[in-house]
Coordinates of N, CA and C in Angstrom, one line a residue:
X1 N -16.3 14.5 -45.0 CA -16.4 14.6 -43.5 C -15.3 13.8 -42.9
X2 N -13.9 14.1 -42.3 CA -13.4 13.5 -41.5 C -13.9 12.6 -40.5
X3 N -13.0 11.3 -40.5 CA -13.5 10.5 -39.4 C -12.3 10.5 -38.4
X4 N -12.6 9.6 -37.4 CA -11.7 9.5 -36.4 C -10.8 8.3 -36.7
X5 N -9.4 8.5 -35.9 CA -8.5 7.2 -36.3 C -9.4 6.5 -35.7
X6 N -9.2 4.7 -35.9 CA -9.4 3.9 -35.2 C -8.5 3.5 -34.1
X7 N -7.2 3.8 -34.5 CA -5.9 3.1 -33.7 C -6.2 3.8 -33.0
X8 N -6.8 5.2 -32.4 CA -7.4 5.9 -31.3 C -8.1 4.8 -30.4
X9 N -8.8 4.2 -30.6 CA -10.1 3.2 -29.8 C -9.3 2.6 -28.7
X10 N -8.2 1.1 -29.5 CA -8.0 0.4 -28.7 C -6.9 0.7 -27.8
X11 N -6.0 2.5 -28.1 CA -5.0 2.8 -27.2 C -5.6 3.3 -26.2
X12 N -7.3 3.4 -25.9 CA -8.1 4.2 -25.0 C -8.3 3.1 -24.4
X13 N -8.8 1.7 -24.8 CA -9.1 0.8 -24.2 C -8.0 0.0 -23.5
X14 N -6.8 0.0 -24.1 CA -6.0 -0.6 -22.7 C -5.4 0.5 -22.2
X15 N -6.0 1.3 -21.4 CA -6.2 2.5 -20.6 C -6.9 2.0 -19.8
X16 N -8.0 2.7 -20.0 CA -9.4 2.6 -19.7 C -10.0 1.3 -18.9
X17 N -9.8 0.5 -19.8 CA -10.6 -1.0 -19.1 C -9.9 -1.4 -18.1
X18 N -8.7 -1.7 -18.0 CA -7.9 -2.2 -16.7 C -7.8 -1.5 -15.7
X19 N -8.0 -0.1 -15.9 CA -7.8 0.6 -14.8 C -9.2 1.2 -14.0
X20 N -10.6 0.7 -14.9 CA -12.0 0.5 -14.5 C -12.0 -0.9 -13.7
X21 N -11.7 -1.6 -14.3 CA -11.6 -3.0 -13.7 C -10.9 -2.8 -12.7
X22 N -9.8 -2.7 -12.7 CA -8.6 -2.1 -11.1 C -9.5 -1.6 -10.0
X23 N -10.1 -0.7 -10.4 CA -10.5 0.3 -9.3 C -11.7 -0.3 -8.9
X24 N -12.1 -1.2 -9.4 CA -13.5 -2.4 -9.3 C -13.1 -3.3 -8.0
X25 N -11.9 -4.2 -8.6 CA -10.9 -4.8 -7.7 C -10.8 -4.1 -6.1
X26 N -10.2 -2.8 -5.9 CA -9.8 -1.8 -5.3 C -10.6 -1.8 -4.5
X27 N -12.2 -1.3 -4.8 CA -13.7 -1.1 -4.3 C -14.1 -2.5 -3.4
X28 N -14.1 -3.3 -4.5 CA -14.2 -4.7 -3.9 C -13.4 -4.9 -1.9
X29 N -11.9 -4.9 -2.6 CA -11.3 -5.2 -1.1 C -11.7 -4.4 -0.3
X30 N -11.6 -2.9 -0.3 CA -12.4 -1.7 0.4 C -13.4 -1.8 1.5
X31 N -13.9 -3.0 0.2 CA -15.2 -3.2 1.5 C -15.6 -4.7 2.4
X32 N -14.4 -5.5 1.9 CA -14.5 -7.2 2.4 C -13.9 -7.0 3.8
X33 N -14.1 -7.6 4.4 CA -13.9 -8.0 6.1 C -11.9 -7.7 6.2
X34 N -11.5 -7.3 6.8 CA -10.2 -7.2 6.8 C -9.7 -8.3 7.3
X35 N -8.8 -9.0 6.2 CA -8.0 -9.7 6.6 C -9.4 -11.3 6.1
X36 N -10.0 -11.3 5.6 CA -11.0 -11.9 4.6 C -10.2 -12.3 3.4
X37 N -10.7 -14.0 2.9 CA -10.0 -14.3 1.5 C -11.5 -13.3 0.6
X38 N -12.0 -12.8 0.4 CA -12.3 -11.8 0.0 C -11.1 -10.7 -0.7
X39 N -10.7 -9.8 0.5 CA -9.7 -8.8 0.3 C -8.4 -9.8 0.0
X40 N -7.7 -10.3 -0.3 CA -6.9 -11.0 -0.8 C -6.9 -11.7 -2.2
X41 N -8.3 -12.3 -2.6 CA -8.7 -12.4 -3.3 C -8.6 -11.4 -4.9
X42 N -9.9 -9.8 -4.1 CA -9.9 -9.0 -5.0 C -8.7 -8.4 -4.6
X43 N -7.3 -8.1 -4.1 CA -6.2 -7.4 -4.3 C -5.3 -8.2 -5.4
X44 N -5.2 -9.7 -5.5 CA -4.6 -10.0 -6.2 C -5.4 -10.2 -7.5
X45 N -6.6 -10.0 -7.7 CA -7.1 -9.8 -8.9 C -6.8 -8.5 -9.6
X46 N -6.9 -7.7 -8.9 CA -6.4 -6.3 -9.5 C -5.3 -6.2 -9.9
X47 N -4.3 -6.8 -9.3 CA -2.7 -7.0 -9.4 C -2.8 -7.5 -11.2
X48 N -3.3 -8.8 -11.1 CA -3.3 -9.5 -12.4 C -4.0 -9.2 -13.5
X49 N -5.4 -7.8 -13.3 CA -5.5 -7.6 -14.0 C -4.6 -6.4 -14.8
X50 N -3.7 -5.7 -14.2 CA -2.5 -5.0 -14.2 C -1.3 -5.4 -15.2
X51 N -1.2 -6.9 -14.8 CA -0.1 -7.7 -15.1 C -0.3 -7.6 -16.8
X52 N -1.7 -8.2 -17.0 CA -2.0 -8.8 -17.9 C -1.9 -7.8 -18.9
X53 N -2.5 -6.7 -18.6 CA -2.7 -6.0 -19.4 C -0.9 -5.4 -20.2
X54 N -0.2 -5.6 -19.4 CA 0.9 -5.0 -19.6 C 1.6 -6.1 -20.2
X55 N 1.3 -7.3 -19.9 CA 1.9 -8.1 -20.9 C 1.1 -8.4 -22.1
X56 N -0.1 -8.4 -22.6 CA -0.9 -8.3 -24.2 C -0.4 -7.2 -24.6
X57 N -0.1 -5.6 -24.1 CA 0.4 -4.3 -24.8 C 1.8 -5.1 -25.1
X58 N 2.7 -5.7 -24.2 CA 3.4 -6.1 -25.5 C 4.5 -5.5 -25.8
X59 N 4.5 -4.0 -25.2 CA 5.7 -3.2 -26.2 C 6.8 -2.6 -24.8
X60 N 6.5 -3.5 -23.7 CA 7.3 -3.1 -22.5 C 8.2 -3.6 -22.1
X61 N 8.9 -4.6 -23.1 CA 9.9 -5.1 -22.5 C 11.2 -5.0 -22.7
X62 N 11.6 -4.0 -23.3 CA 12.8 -3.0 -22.8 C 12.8 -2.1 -21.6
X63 N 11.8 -2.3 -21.0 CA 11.5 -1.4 -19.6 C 12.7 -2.4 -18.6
X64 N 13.0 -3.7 -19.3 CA 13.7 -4.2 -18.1 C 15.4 -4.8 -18.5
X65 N 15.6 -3.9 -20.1 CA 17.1 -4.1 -20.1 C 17.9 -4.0 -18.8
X66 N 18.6 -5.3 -19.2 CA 19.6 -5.5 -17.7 C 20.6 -4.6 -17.7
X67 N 21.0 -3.5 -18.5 CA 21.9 -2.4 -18.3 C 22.0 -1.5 -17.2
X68 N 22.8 -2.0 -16.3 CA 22.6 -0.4 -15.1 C 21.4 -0.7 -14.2
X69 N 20.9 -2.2 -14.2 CA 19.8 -3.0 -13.3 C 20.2 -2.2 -11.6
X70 N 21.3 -2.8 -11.3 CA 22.0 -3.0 -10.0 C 21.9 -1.5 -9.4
X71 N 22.3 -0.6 -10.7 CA 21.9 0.8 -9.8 C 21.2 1.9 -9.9
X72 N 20.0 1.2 -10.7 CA 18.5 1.8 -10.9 C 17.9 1.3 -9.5
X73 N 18.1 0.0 -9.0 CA 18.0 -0.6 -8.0 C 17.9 0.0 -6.8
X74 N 19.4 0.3 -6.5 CA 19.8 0.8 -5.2 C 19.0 2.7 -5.5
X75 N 19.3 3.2 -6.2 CA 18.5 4.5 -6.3 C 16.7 4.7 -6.0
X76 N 16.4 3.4 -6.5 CA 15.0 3.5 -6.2 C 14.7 3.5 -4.8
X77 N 15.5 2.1 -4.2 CA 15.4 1.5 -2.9 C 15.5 2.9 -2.1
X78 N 16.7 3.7 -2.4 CA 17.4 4.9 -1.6 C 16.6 5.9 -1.3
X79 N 15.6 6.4 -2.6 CA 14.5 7.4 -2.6 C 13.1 6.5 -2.1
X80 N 13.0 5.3 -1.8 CA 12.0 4.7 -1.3 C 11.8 4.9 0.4
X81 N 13.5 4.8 0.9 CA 13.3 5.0 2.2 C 12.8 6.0 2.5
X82 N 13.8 7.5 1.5 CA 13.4 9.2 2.0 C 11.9 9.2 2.0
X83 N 11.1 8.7 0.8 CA 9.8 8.8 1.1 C 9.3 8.1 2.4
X84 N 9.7 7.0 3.2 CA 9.5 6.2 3.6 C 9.2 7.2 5.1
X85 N 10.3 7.5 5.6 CA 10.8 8.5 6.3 C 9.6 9.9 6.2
X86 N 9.5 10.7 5.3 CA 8.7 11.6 5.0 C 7.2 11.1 5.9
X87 N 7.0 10.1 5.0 CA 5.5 9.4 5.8 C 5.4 9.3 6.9
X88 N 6.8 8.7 7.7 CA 6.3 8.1 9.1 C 6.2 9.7 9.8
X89 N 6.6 10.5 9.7 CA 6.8 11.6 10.0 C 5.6 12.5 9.9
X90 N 4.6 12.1 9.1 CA 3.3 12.5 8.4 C 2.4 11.7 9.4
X91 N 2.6 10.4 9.3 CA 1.8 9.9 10.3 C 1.7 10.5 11.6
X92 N 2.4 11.0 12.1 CA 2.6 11.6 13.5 C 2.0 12.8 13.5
X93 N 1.7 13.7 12.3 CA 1.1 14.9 12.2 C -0.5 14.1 11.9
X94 N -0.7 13.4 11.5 CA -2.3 13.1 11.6 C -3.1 12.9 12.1
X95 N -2.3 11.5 13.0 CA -2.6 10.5 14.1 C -3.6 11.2 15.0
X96 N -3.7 12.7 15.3 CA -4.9 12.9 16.3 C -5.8 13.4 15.3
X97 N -6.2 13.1 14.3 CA -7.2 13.5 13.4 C -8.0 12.1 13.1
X98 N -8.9 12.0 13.4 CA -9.6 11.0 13.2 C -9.9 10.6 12.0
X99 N -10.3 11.7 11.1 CA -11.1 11.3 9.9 C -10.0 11.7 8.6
X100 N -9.0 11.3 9.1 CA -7.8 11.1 8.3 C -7.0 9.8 9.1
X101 N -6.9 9.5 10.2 CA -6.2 8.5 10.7 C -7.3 7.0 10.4
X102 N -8.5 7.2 10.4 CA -9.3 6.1 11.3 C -9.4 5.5 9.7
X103 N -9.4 5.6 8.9 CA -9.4 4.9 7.2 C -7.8 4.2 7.3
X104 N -7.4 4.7 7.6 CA -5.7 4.2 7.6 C -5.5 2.9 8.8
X105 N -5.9 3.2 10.2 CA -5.9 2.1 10.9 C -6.8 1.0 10.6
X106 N -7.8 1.3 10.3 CA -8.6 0.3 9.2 C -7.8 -0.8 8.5
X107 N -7.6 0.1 7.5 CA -6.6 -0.7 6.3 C -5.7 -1.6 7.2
X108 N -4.9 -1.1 8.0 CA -3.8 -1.2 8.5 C -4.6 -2.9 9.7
X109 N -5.5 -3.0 9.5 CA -6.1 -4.1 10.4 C -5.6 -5.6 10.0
X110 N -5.2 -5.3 8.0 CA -4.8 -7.0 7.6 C -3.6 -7.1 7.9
X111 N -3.0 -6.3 8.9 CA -1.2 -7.0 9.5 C -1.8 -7.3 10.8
X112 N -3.0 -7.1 11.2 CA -3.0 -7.7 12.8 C -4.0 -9.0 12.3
X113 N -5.1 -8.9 11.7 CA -5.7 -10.0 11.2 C -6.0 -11.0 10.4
X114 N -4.9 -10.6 9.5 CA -5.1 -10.9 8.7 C -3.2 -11.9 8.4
X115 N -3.1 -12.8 7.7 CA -1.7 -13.7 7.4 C -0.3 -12.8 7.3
X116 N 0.5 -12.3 8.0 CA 1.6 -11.5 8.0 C 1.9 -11.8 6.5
X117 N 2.4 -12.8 6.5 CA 3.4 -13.1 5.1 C 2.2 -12.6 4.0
X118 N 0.9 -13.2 3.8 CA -0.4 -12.8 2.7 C 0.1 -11.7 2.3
X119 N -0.5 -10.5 3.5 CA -0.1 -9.3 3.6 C 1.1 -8.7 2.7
X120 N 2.2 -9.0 3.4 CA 3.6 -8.5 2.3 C 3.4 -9.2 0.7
X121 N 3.0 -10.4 0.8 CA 2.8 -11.1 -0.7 C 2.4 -9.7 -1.5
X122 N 0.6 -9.9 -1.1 CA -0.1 -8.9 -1.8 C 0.4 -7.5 -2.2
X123 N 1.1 -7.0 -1.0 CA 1.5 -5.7 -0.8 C 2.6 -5.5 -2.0
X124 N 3.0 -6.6 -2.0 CA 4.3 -6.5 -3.3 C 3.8 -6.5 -4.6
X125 N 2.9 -8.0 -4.7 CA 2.6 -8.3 -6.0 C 1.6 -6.6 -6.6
X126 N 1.0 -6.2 -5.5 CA 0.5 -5.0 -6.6 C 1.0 -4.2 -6.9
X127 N 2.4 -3.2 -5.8 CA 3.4 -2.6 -5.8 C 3.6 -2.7 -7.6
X128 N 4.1 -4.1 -8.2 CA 5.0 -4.4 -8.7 C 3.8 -4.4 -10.0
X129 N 2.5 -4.5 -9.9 CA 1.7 -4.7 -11.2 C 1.3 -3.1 -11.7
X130 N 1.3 -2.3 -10.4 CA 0.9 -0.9 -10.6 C 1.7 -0.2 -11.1
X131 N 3.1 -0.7 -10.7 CA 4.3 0.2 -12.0 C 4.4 -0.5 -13.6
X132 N 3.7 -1.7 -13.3 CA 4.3 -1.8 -14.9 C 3.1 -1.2 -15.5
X133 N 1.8 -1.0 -15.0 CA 0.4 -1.3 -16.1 C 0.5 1.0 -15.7
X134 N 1.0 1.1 -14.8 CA 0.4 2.8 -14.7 C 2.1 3.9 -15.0
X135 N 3.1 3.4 -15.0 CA 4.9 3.6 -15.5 C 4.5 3.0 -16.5
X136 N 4.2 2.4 -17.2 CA 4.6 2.0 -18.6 C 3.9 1.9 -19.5
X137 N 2.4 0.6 -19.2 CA 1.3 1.1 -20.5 C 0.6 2.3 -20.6
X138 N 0.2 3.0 -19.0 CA -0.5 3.8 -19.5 C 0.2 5.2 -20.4
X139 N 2.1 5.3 -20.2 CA 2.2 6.4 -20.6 C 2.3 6.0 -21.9
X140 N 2.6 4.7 -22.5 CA 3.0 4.3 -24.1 C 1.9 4.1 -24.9
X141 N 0.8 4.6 -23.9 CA -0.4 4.5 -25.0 C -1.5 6.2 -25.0
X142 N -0.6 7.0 -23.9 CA -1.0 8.6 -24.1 C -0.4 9.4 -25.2
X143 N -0.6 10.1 -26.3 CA 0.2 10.6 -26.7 C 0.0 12.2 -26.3
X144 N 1.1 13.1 -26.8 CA 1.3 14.5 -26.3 C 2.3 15.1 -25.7
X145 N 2.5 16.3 -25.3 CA 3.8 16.6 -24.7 C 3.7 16.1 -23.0
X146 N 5.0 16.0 -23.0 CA 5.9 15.5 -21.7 C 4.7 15.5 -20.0
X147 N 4.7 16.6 -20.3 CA 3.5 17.0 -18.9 C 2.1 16.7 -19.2
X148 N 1.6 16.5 -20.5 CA 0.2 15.9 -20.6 C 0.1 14.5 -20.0
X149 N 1.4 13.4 -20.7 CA 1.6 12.2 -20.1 C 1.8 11.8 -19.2
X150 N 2.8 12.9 -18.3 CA 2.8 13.0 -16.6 C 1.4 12.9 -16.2
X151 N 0.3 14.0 -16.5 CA -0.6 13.7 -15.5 C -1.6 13.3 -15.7
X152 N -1.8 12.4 -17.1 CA -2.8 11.2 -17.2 C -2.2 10.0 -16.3
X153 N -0.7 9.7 -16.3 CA -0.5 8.7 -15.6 C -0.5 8.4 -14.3
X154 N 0.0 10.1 -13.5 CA -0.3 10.0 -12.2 C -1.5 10.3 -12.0
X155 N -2.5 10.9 -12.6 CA -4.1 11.4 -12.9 C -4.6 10.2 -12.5
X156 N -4.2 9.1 -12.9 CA -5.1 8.4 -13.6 C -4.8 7.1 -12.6
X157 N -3.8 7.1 -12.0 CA -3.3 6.4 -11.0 C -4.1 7.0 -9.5
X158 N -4.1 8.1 -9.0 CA -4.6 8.4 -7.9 C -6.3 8.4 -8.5
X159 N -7.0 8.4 -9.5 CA -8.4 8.5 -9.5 C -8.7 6.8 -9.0
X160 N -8.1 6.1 -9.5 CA -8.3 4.3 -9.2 C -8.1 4.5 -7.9
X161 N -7.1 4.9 -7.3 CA -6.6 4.9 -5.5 C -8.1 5.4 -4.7
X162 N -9.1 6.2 -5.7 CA -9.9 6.8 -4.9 C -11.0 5.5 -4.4
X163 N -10.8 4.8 -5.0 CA -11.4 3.4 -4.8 C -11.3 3.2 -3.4
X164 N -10.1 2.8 -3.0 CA -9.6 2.4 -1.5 C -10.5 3.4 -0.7
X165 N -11.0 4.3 -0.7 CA -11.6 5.1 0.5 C -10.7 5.5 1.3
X166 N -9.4 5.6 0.8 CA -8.4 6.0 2.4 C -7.9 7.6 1.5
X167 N -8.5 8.5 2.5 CA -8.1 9.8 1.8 C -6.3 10.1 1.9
X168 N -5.7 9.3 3.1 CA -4.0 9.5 2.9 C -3.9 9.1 1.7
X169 N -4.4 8.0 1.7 CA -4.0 7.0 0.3 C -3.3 7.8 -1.3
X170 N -4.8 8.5 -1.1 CA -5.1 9.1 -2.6 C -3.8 10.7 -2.6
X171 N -3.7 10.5 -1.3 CA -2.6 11.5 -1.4 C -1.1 11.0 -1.4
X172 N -0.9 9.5 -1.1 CA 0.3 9.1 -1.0 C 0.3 8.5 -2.5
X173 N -0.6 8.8 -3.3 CA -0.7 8.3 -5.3 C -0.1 9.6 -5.4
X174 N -0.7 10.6 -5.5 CA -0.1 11.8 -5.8 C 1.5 12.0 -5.8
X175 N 2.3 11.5 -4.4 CA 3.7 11.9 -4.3 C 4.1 10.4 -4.5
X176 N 4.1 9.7 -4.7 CA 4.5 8.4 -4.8 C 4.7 8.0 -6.3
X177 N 3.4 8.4 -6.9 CA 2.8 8.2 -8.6 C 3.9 9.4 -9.2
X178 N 4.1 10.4 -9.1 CA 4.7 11.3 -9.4 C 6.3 11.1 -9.8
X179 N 6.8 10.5 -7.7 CA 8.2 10.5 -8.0 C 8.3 8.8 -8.7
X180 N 7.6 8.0 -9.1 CA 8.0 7.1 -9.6 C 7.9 7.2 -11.0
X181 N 6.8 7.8 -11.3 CA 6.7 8.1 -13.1 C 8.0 9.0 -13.3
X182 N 8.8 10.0 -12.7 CA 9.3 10.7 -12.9 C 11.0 9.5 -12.8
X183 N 11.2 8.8 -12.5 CA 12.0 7.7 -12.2 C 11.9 6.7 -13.5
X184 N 10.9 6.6 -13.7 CA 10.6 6.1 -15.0 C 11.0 6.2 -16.0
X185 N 10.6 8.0 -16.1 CA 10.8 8.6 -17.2 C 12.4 8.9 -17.2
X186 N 13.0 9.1 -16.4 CA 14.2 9.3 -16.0 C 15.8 8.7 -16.1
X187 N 14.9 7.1 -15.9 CA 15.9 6.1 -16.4 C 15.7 5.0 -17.8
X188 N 14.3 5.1 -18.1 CA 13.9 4.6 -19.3 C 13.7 3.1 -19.4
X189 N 13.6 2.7 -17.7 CA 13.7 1.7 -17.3 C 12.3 1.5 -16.0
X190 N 12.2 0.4 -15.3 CA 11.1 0.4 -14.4 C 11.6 -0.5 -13.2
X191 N 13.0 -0.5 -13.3 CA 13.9 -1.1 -12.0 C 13.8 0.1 -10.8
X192 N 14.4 1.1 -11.2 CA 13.5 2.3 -10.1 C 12.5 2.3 -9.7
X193 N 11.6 2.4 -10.5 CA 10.5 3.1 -9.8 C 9.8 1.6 -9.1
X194 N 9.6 0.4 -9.4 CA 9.7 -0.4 -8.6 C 10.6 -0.8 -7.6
X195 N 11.3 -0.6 -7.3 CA 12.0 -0.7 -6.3 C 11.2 0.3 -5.2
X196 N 11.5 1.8 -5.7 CA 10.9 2.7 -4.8 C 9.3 2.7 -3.9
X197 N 8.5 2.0 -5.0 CA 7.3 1.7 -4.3 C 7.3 0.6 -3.5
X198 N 8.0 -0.9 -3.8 CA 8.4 -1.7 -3.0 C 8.8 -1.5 -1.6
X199 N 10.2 -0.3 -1.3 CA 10.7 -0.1 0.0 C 9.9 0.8 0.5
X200 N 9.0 1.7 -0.1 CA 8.2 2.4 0.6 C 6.6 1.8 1.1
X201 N 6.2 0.9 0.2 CA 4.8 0.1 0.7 C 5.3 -0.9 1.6
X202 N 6.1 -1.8 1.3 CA 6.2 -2.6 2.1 C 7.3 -2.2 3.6
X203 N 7.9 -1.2 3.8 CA 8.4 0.1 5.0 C 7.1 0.1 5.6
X204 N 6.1 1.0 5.0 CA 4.5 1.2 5.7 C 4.4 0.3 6.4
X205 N 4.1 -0.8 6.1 CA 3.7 -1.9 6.8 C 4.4 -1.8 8.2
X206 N 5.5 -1.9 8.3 CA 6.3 -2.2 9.5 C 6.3 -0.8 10.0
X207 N 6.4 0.4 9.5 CA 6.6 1.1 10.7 C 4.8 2.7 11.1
X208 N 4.1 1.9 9.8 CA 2.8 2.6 10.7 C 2.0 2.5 11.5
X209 N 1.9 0.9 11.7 CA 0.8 0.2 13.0 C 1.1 1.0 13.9
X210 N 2.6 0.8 14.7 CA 2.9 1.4 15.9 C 3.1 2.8 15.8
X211 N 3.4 3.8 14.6 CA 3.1 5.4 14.7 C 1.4 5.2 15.0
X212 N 0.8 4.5 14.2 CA -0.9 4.7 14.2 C -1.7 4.2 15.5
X213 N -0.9 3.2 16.1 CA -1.6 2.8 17.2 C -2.5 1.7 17.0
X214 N -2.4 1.0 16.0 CA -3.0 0.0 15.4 C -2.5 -2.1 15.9

């Protein structure tokens, strides 16, 4: 009777657990007072559980050969704004929809109540934990052809986002998770696609309050 590998188990579990845990994290801030060491709290926990995980896997640290750093850089930053741009533009098509806008000004409440600087902190540090643990471990531990790995990682990235309750959100994983895995996969590096989510999360910040009215 054939058995199953074992090396199957633990490439499931650093999948699986961090990204259960994540979306725990996620749920958590979701529902803490805006602008609460609560939501600060669980955002930077999630971040760390991210971090961690991607530094025990262990096998990512050629994701940051210094080769060609400078203009994986500027490319990411470059396709960070176009998305950036796309968004603000999106925001303007929503904004009179309530039950699409009113989750977003929500969120959007820990730049008015919550520590400006906090805010960008957090905003970065998970930017920066969610490309290495969902761009890197999760796709070095899926195996299969090209497009299976694509959409476990962006799959698997927007199902955690569903945490947040912000239905834009889970749609800004979708095109965000996409062109950065695709950035990833692209340069064989993770200077892009961090970059990209960096200029475009932390862009949000500054130019949705005033499209949203927040």
């Amino acid at each position: 009777m054939p058995t199953a590998s074992v090396s199957v188990i633990p490439r499931v579990l650093v999948v699986l657990v961090p990204a259960l845990v994540g979306a725990g994290g996620l749920l958590t801030a979701s529902t803490a007072d805006r602008g609460s060491v609560l939501f600060y709290v669980a955002t930077f926990f999630t971040a760390a559980v991210y971090v961690l995980a991607w530094w025990f896997e262990g096998r990512g640290r050629e994701s940051f050969s210094r080769t060609a750093w400078g203009r994986d850089l500027a490319r990411g930053a470059a396709l960070g704004l176009i998305f950036l741009a796309v968004f603000a533009l999106g925001a303007l098509v929503v904004r009179p929809f309530p039950v699409l806008a009113d989750p977003v000004v929500s969120l959007l409440e820990n730049v008015r109540q919550g520590a400006l600087w906090l805010t960008v902190l957090t905003t970065a540090v998970n930017g920066v934990a969610e490309e290495l643990f969902f761009r890197d471990v999760v796709p070095r531990n899926i195996t299969g052809r090209p497009s299976v790995v694509a959409v476990c990682s962006v799959g698997l990235y927007t199902a955690v986002t569903i945490a947040m309750g912000v239905p834009l959100l889970v749609f800004a994983a979708v095109i965000i998770g996409g062109a950065t895995y695709f950035e990833a996969r692209s340069t064989r590096r993770l200077f892009s696609p961090i970059a990209l989510h960096l200029v475009w999360s932390l862009g949000m910040l500054v130019v949705l309050p005033p499209l949203m009215g927040s």
